[in-house]
Short mmCIF file of C-alpha atoms in Angstrom, two decimals:
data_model
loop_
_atom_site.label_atom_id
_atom_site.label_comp_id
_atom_site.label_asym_id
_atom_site.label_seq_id
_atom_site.Cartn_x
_atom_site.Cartn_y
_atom_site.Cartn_z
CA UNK A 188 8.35 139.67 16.82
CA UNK A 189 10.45 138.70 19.95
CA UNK A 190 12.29 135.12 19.91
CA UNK A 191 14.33 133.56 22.26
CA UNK A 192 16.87 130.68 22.22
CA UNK A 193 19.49 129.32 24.67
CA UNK A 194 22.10 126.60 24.42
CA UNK A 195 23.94 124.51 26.57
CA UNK A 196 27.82 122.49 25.60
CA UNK A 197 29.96 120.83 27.76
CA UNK A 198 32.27 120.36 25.10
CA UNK A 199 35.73 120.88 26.67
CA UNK A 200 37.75 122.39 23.74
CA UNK A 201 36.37 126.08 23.30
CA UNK A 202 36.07 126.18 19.68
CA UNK A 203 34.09 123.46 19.76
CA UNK A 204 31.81 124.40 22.35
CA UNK A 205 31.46 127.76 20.27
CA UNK A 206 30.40 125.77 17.38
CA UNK A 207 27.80 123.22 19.03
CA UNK A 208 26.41 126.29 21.18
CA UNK A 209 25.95 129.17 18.09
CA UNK A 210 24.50 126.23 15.77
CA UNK A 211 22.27 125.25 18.23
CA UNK A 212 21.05 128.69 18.62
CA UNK A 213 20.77 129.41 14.82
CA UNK A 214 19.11 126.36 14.40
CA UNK A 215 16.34 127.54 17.18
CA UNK A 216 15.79 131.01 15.58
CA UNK A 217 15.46 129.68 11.96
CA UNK A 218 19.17 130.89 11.10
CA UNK A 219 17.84 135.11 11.66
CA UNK A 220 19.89 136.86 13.68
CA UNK A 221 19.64 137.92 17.16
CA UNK A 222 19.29 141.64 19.07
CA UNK A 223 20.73 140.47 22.28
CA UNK A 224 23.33 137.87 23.06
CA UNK A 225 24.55 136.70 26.60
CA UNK A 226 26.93 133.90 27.07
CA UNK A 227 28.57 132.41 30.53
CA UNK A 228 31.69 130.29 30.15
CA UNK A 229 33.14 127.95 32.99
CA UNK A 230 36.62 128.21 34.87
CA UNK A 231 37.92 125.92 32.30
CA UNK A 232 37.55 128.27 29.45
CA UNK A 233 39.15 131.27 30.95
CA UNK A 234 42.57 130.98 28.79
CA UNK A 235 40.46 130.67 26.05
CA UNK A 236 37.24 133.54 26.52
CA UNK A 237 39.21 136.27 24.03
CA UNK A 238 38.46 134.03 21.52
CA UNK A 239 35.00 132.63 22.51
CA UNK A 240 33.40 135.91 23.04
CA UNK A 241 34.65 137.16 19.19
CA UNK A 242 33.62 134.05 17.85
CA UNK A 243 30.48 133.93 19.27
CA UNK A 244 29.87 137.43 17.45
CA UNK A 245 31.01 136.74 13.71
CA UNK A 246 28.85 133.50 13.91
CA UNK A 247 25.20 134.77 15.93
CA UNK A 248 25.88 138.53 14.69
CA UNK A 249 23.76 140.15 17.65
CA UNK A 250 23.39 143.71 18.18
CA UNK A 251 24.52 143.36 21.85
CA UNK A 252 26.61 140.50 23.07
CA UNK A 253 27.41 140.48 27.32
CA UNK A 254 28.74 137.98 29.88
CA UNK A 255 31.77 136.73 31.51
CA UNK A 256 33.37 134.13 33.27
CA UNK A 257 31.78 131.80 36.26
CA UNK A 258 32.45 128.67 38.42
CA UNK A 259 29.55 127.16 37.14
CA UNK A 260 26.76 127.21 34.79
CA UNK A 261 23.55 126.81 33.69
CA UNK A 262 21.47 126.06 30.79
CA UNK A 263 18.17 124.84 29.79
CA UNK A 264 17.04 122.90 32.99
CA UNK A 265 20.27 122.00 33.44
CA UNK A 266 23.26 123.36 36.22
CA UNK A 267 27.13 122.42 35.60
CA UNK A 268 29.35 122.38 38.33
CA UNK A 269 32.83 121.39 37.75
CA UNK A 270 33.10 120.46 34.49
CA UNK A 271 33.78 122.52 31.19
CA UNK A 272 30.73 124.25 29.71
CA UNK A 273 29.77 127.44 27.87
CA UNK A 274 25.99 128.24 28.37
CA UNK A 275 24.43 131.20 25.60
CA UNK A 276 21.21 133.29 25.19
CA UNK A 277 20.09 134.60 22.55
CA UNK A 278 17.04 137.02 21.99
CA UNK A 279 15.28 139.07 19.15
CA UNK A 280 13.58 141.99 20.86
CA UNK A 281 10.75 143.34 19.06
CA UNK A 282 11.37 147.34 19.08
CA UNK A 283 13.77 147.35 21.60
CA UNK A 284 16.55 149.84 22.75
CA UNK A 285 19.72 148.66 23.47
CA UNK A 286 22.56 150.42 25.04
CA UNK A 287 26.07 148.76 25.86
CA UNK A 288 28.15 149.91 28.48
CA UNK A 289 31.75 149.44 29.56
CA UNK A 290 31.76 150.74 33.65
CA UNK A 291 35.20 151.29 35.33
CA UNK A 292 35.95 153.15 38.62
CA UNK A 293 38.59 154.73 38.65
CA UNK A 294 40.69 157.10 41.21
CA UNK A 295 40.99 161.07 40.64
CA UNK A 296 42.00 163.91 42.54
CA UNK A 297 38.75 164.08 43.59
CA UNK A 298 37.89 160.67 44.34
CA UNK A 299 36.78 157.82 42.82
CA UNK A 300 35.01 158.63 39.50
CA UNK A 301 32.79 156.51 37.54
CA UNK A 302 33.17 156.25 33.74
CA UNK A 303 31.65 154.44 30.96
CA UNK A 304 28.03 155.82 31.77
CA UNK A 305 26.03 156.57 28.45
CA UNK A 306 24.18 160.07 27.23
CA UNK A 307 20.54 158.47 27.31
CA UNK A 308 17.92 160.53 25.90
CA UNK A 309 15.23 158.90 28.82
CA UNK A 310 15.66 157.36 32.31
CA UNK A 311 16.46 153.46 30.80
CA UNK A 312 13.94 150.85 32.46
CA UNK A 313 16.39 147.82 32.88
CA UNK A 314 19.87 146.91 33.08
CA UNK A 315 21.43 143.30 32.69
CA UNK A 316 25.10 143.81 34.39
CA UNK A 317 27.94 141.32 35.03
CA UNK A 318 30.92 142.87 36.94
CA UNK A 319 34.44 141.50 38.37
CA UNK A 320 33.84 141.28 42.54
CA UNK A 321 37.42 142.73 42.56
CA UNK A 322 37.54 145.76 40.46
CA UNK A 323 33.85 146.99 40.77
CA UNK A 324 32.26 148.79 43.51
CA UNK A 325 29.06 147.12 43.10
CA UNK A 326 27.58 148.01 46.28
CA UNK A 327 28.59 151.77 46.15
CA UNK A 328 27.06 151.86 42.33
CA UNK A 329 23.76 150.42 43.12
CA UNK A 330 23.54 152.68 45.91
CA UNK A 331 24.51 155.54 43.62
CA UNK A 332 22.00 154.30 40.73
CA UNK A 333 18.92 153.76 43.44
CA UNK A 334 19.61 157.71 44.45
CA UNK A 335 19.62 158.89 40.94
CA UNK A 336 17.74 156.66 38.83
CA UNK A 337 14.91 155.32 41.32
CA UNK A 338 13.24 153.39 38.30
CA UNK A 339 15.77 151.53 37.17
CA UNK A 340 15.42 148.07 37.70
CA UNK A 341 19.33 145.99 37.71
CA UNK A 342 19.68 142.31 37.26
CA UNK A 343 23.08 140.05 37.50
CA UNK A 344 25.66 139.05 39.11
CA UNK A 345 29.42 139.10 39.87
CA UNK A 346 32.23 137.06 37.69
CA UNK A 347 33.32 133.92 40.10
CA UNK A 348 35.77 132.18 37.69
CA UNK A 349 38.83 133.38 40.30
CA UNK A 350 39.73 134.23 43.48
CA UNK A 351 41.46 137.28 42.88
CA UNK A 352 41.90 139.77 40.60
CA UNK A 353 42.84 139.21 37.08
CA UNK A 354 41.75 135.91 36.68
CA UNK A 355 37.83 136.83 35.65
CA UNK A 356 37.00 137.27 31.70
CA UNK A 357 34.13 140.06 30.95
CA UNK A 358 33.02 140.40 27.13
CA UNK A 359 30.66 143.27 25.45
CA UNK A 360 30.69 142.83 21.72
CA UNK A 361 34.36 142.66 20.78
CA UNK A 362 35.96 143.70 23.61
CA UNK A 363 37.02 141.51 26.57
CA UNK A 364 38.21 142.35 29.22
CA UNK A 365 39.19 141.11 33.34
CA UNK A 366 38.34 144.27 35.01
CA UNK A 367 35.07 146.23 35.89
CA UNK A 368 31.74 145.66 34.74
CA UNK A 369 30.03 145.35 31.36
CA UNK A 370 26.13 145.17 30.66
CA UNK A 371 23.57 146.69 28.04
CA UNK A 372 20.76 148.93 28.89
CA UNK A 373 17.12 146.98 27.51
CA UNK A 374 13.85 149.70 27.07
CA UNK A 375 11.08 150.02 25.11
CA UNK A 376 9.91 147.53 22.39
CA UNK A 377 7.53 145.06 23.15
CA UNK A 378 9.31 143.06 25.33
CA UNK A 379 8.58 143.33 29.27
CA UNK A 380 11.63 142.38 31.71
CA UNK A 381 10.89 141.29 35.18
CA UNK A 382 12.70 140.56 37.89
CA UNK A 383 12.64 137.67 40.55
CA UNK A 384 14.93 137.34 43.62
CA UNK A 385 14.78 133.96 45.53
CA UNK A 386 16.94 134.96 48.81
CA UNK A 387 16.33 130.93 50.28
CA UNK A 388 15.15 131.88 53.50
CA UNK A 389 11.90 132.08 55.18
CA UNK A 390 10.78 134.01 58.07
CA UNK A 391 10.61 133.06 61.73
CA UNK A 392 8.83 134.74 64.39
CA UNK A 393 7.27 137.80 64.63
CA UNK A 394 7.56 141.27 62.45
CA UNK A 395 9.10 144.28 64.61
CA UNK A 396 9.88 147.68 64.64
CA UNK A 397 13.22 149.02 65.46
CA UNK A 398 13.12 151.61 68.00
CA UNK A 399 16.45 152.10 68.59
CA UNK A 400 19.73 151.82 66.82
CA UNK A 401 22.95 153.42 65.16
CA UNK A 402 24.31 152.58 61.80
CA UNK A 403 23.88 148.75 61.62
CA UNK A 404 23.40 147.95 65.10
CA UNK A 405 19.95 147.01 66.48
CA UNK A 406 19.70 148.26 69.46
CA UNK A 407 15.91 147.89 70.17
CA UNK A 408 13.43 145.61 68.89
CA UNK A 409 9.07 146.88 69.85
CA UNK A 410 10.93 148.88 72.94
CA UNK A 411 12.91 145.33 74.44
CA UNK A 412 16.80 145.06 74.21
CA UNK A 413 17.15 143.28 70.47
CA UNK A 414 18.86 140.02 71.87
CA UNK A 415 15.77 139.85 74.29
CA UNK A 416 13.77 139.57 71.61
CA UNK A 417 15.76 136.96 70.01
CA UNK A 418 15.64 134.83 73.10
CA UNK A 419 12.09 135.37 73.01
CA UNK A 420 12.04 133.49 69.26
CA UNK A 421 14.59 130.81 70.21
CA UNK A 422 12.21 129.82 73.65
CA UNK A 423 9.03 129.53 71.48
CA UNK A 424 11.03 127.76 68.31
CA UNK A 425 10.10 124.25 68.01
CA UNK A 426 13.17 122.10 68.27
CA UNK A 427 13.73 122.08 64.33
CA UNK A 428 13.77 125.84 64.18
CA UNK A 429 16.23 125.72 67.10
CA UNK A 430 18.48 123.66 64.72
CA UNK A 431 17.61 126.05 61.94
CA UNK A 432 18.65 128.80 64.67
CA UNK A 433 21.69 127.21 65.56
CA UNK A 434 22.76 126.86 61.74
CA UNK A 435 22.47 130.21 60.82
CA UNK A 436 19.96 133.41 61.61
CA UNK A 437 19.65 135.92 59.22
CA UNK A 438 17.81 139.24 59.71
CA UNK A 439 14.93 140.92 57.18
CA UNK A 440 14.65 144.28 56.59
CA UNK A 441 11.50 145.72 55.31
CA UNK A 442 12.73 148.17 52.33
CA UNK A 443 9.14 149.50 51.44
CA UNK A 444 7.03 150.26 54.84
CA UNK A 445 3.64 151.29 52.82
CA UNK A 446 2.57 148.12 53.03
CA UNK A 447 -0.12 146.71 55.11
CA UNK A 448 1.44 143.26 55.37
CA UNK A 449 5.04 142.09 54.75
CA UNK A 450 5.37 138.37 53.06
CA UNK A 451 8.10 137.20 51.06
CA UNK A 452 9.65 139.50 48.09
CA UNK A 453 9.16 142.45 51.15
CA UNK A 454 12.59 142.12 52.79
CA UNK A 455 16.07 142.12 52.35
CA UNK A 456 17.93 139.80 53.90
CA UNK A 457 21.26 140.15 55.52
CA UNK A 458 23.22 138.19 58.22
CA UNK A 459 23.38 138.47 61.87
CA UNK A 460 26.87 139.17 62.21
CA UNK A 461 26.70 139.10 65.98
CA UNK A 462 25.42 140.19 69.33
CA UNK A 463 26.55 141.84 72.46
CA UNK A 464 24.97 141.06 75.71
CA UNK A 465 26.35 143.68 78.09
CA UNK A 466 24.35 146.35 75.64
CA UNK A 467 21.80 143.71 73.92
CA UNK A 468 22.49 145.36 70.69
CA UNK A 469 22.39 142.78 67.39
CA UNK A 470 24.44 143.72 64.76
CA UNK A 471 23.80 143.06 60.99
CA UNK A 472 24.75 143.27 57.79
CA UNK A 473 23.26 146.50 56.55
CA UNK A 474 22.61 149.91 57.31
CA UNK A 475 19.48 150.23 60.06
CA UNK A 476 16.75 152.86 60.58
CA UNK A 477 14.67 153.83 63.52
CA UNK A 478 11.05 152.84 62.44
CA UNK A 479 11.94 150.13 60.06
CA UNK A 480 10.57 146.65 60.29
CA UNK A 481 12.31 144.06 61.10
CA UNK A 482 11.90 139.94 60.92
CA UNK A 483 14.14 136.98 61.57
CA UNK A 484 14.53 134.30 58.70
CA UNK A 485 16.50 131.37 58.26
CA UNK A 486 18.32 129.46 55.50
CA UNK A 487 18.68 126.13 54.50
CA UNK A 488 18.15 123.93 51.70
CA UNK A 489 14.47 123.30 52.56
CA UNK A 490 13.85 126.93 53.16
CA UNK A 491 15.83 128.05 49.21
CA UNK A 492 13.46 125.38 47.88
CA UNK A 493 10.15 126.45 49.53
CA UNK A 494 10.85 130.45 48.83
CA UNK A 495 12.03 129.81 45.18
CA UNK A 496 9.10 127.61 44.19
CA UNK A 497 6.86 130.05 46.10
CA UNK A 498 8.11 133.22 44.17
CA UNK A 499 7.66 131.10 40.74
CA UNK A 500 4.48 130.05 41.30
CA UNK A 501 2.28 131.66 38.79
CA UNK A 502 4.79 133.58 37.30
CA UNK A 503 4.65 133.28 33.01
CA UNK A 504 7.83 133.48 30.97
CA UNK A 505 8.85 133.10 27.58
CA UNK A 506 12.43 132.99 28.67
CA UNK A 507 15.01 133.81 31.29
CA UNK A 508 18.19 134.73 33.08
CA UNK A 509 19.23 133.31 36.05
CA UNK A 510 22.44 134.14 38.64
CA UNK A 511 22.34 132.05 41.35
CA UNK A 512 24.70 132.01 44.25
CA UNK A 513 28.07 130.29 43.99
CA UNK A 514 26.87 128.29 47.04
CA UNK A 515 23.66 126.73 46.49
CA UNK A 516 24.23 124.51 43.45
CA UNK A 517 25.17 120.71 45.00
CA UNK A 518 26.50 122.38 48.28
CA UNK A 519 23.20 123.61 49.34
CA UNK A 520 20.75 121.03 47.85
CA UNK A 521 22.89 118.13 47.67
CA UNK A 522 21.44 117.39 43.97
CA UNK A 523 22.11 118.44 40.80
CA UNK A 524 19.85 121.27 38.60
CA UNK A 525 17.70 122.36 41.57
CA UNK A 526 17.37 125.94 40.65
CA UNK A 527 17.23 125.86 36.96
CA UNK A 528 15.37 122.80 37.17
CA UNK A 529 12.56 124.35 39.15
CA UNK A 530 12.25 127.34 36.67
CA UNK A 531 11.47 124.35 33.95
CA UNK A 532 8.86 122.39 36.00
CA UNK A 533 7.02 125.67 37.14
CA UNK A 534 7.20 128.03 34.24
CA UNK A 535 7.97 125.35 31.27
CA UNK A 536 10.68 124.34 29.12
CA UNK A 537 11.73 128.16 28.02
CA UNK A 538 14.83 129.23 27.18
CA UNK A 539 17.27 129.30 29.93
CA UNK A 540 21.18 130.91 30.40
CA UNK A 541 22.75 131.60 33.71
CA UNK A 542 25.56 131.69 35.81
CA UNK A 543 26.97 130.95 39.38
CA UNK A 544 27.74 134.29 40.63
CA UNK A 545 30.15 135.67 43.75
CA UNK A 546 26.98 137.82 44.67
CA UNK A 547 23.90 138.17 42.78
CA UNK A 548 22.34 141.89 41.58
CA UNK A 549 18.36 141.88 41.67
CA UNK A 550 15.81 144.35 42.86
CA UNK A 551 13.94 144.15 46.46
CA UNK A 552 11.15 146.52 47.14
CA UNK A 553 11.86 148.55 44.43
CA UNK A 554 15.69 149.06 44.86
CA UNK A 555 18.57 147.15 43.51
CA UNK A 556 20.96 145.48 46.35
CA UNK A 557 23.93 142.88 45.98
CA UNK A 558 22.94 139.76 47.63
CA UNK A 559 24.37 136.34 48.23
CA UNK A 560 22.65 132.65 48.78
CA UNK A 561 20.11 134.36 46.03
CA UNK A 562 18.64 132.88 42.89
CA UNK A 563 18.28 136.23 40.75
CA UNK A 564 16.11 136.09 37.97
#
């Protein structure tokens, strides 16, 4: 039968942090061991993570352990910023398949060559990945996987204990390392992983298609020069939008066009990086296509509140992940434990790990993308 615990200390000395954390989680599953274990330490116990991760293993003895290094992190309802603390999951899944993996790029006569990637006997349906922003490709592999593996679903999030490379800690089992990316493959069993990603922004305007543009230009919106139609939405704004406008526009790109009706959980959102009058072409962070559908949204702490409590509503859980953007936390919302406090007053007191990621890994319309500002669940 599946179980699930997490733990949260803010001891500052690692070993003793280890200690409150693993007993904590013992405790919760009746001292049985655990299938999967994932564990998020903060900048403070870098110089000491080859030891935690180890330790962590001899004591909870799970078939899988995974996670890494982070600014900041979370557990139970609560978010740490600053301050020492070593957040772990632990789960017993009921039937499960699990499937480390070690992922390194690295260069060849040929190229760049990916290694670490398992012999799997079926597609996998899930995996959990956490990968240094410095060393991995991320963007190029989830472009890769969503070619060859459409039905994989990916959720994490990028090491953001450092500013360069080297100074991020990634454990699988007994290995740790500051390079790459390290995760575990989850399928079959009983247990059902889904995926939730909160990109804080809400829509503005109205929906249209692109009928002109080149790479990630937008050259056309519905026939009109593109910055037309964005003086179009900044006439009719109200004067709060035009100080949500003036903050920051984003643009939302419709990944699956079958649908009828496009609502929240429908596009992926990337930034207006800028525009050019003499042509009227809006440029953007992401590849564009003739036909696709296009929205303006903007971000800001009331608009990450209103599309994260929208996306939980009704949602059940018996426990979860969470990587949530280095930049929300107190800088965003201006209180403490917003995200993972939401995910206790909507879905319950469950079981709760997570990090504070350099970009966040999460599915959107059916395909995996690197994100940032998200809540990834």
């Amino acid at each position: 039968m599946s179980a699930f615990a997490s733990a949260l200390s803010q001891h500052p000395i690692a070993t003793q942090a280890v200690g409150e954390a693993a007993g904590e989680i013992l405790e919760r599953l009746d001292g049985e061991g655990c299938d999967l274990a994932v564990c998020f330490a903060s900048t403070h116990h870098v110089g000491a993570f080859e030891d935690i991760g180890p330790a962590l293993r001899n004591i909870l003895e799970p078939r899988v352990l995974v996670g890494g290094t982070a600014v900041a992190v979370a557990g139970g309802a609560h978010e740490i910023e600053e301050n020492p603390a070593l957040t772990v999951f632990a789960a017993r899944l009921d039937g499960a398949t699990l499937t480390p993996v070690t992922l390194r790029v690295q260069e060849t006569p040929d190229g760049a060559a990916l290694t670490g990637w398992p012999s799997l006997d079926r597609p996998p349906a899930s995996l959990l990945l956490f990968a240094d922003p410095f060393t991995f490709p991320v963007d190029a592999f989830l472009q890769r996987v969503n070619r060859d593996l459409p039905g994989l679903q990916i959720i994490g999030g990028l090491a953001s204990a450092a500013g360069s490379p080297g100074g991020n800690r990634l454990v699988l089992d007994d290995g740790v390392v500051a390079e790459g990316a390290v995760g575990v493959f989850i399928d079959g069993g009983s247990i059902e992983v889904r995926t939730l990603v909160s990109q804080g922004c809400r829509p503005i305007g109205r929906p249209y298609v692109v009928t002109r543009a080149e790479q990630n230009l937008i050259e056309e919106l519905g026939g009109k020069p593109a910055i037309e139609r964005l003086q179009e939405l900044a006439g009719a704004a109200s004067e709060e939008e035009r100080e949500l406008l003036r903050g920051g526009l984003h643009v939302g790109l419709v990944v699956d066009e079958h649908k009828a009706e496009f609502s929240r959980g429908d596009f992926l959102v990337r930034n207006l990086l800028g525009a050019d009058e003499s042509s009227g072409a809006l440029a953007v962070g992401e590849q564009v296509s003739v036909g696709q559908t296009v929205q303006f949204h903007v971000r800001d702490a009331g608009a990450a509140d209103e599309d994260l409590r929208e996306m939980l509503t009704g949602v059940d859980a018996d426990a979860a992940l969470m990587f949530t953007c280095n930049g929300r936390g107190r800088h965003l919302f201006t209180v403490p434990d917003h995200d993972a406090g939401m995910v206790e007053d909507l879905l319950g007191p469950i079981p709760l790990a997570g990090a504070f990621c350099a970009g966040e890994i999460g599915p959107v319309g059916g395909r995996n993308f690197l994100h940032g500002f998200t809540a990834s669940l």
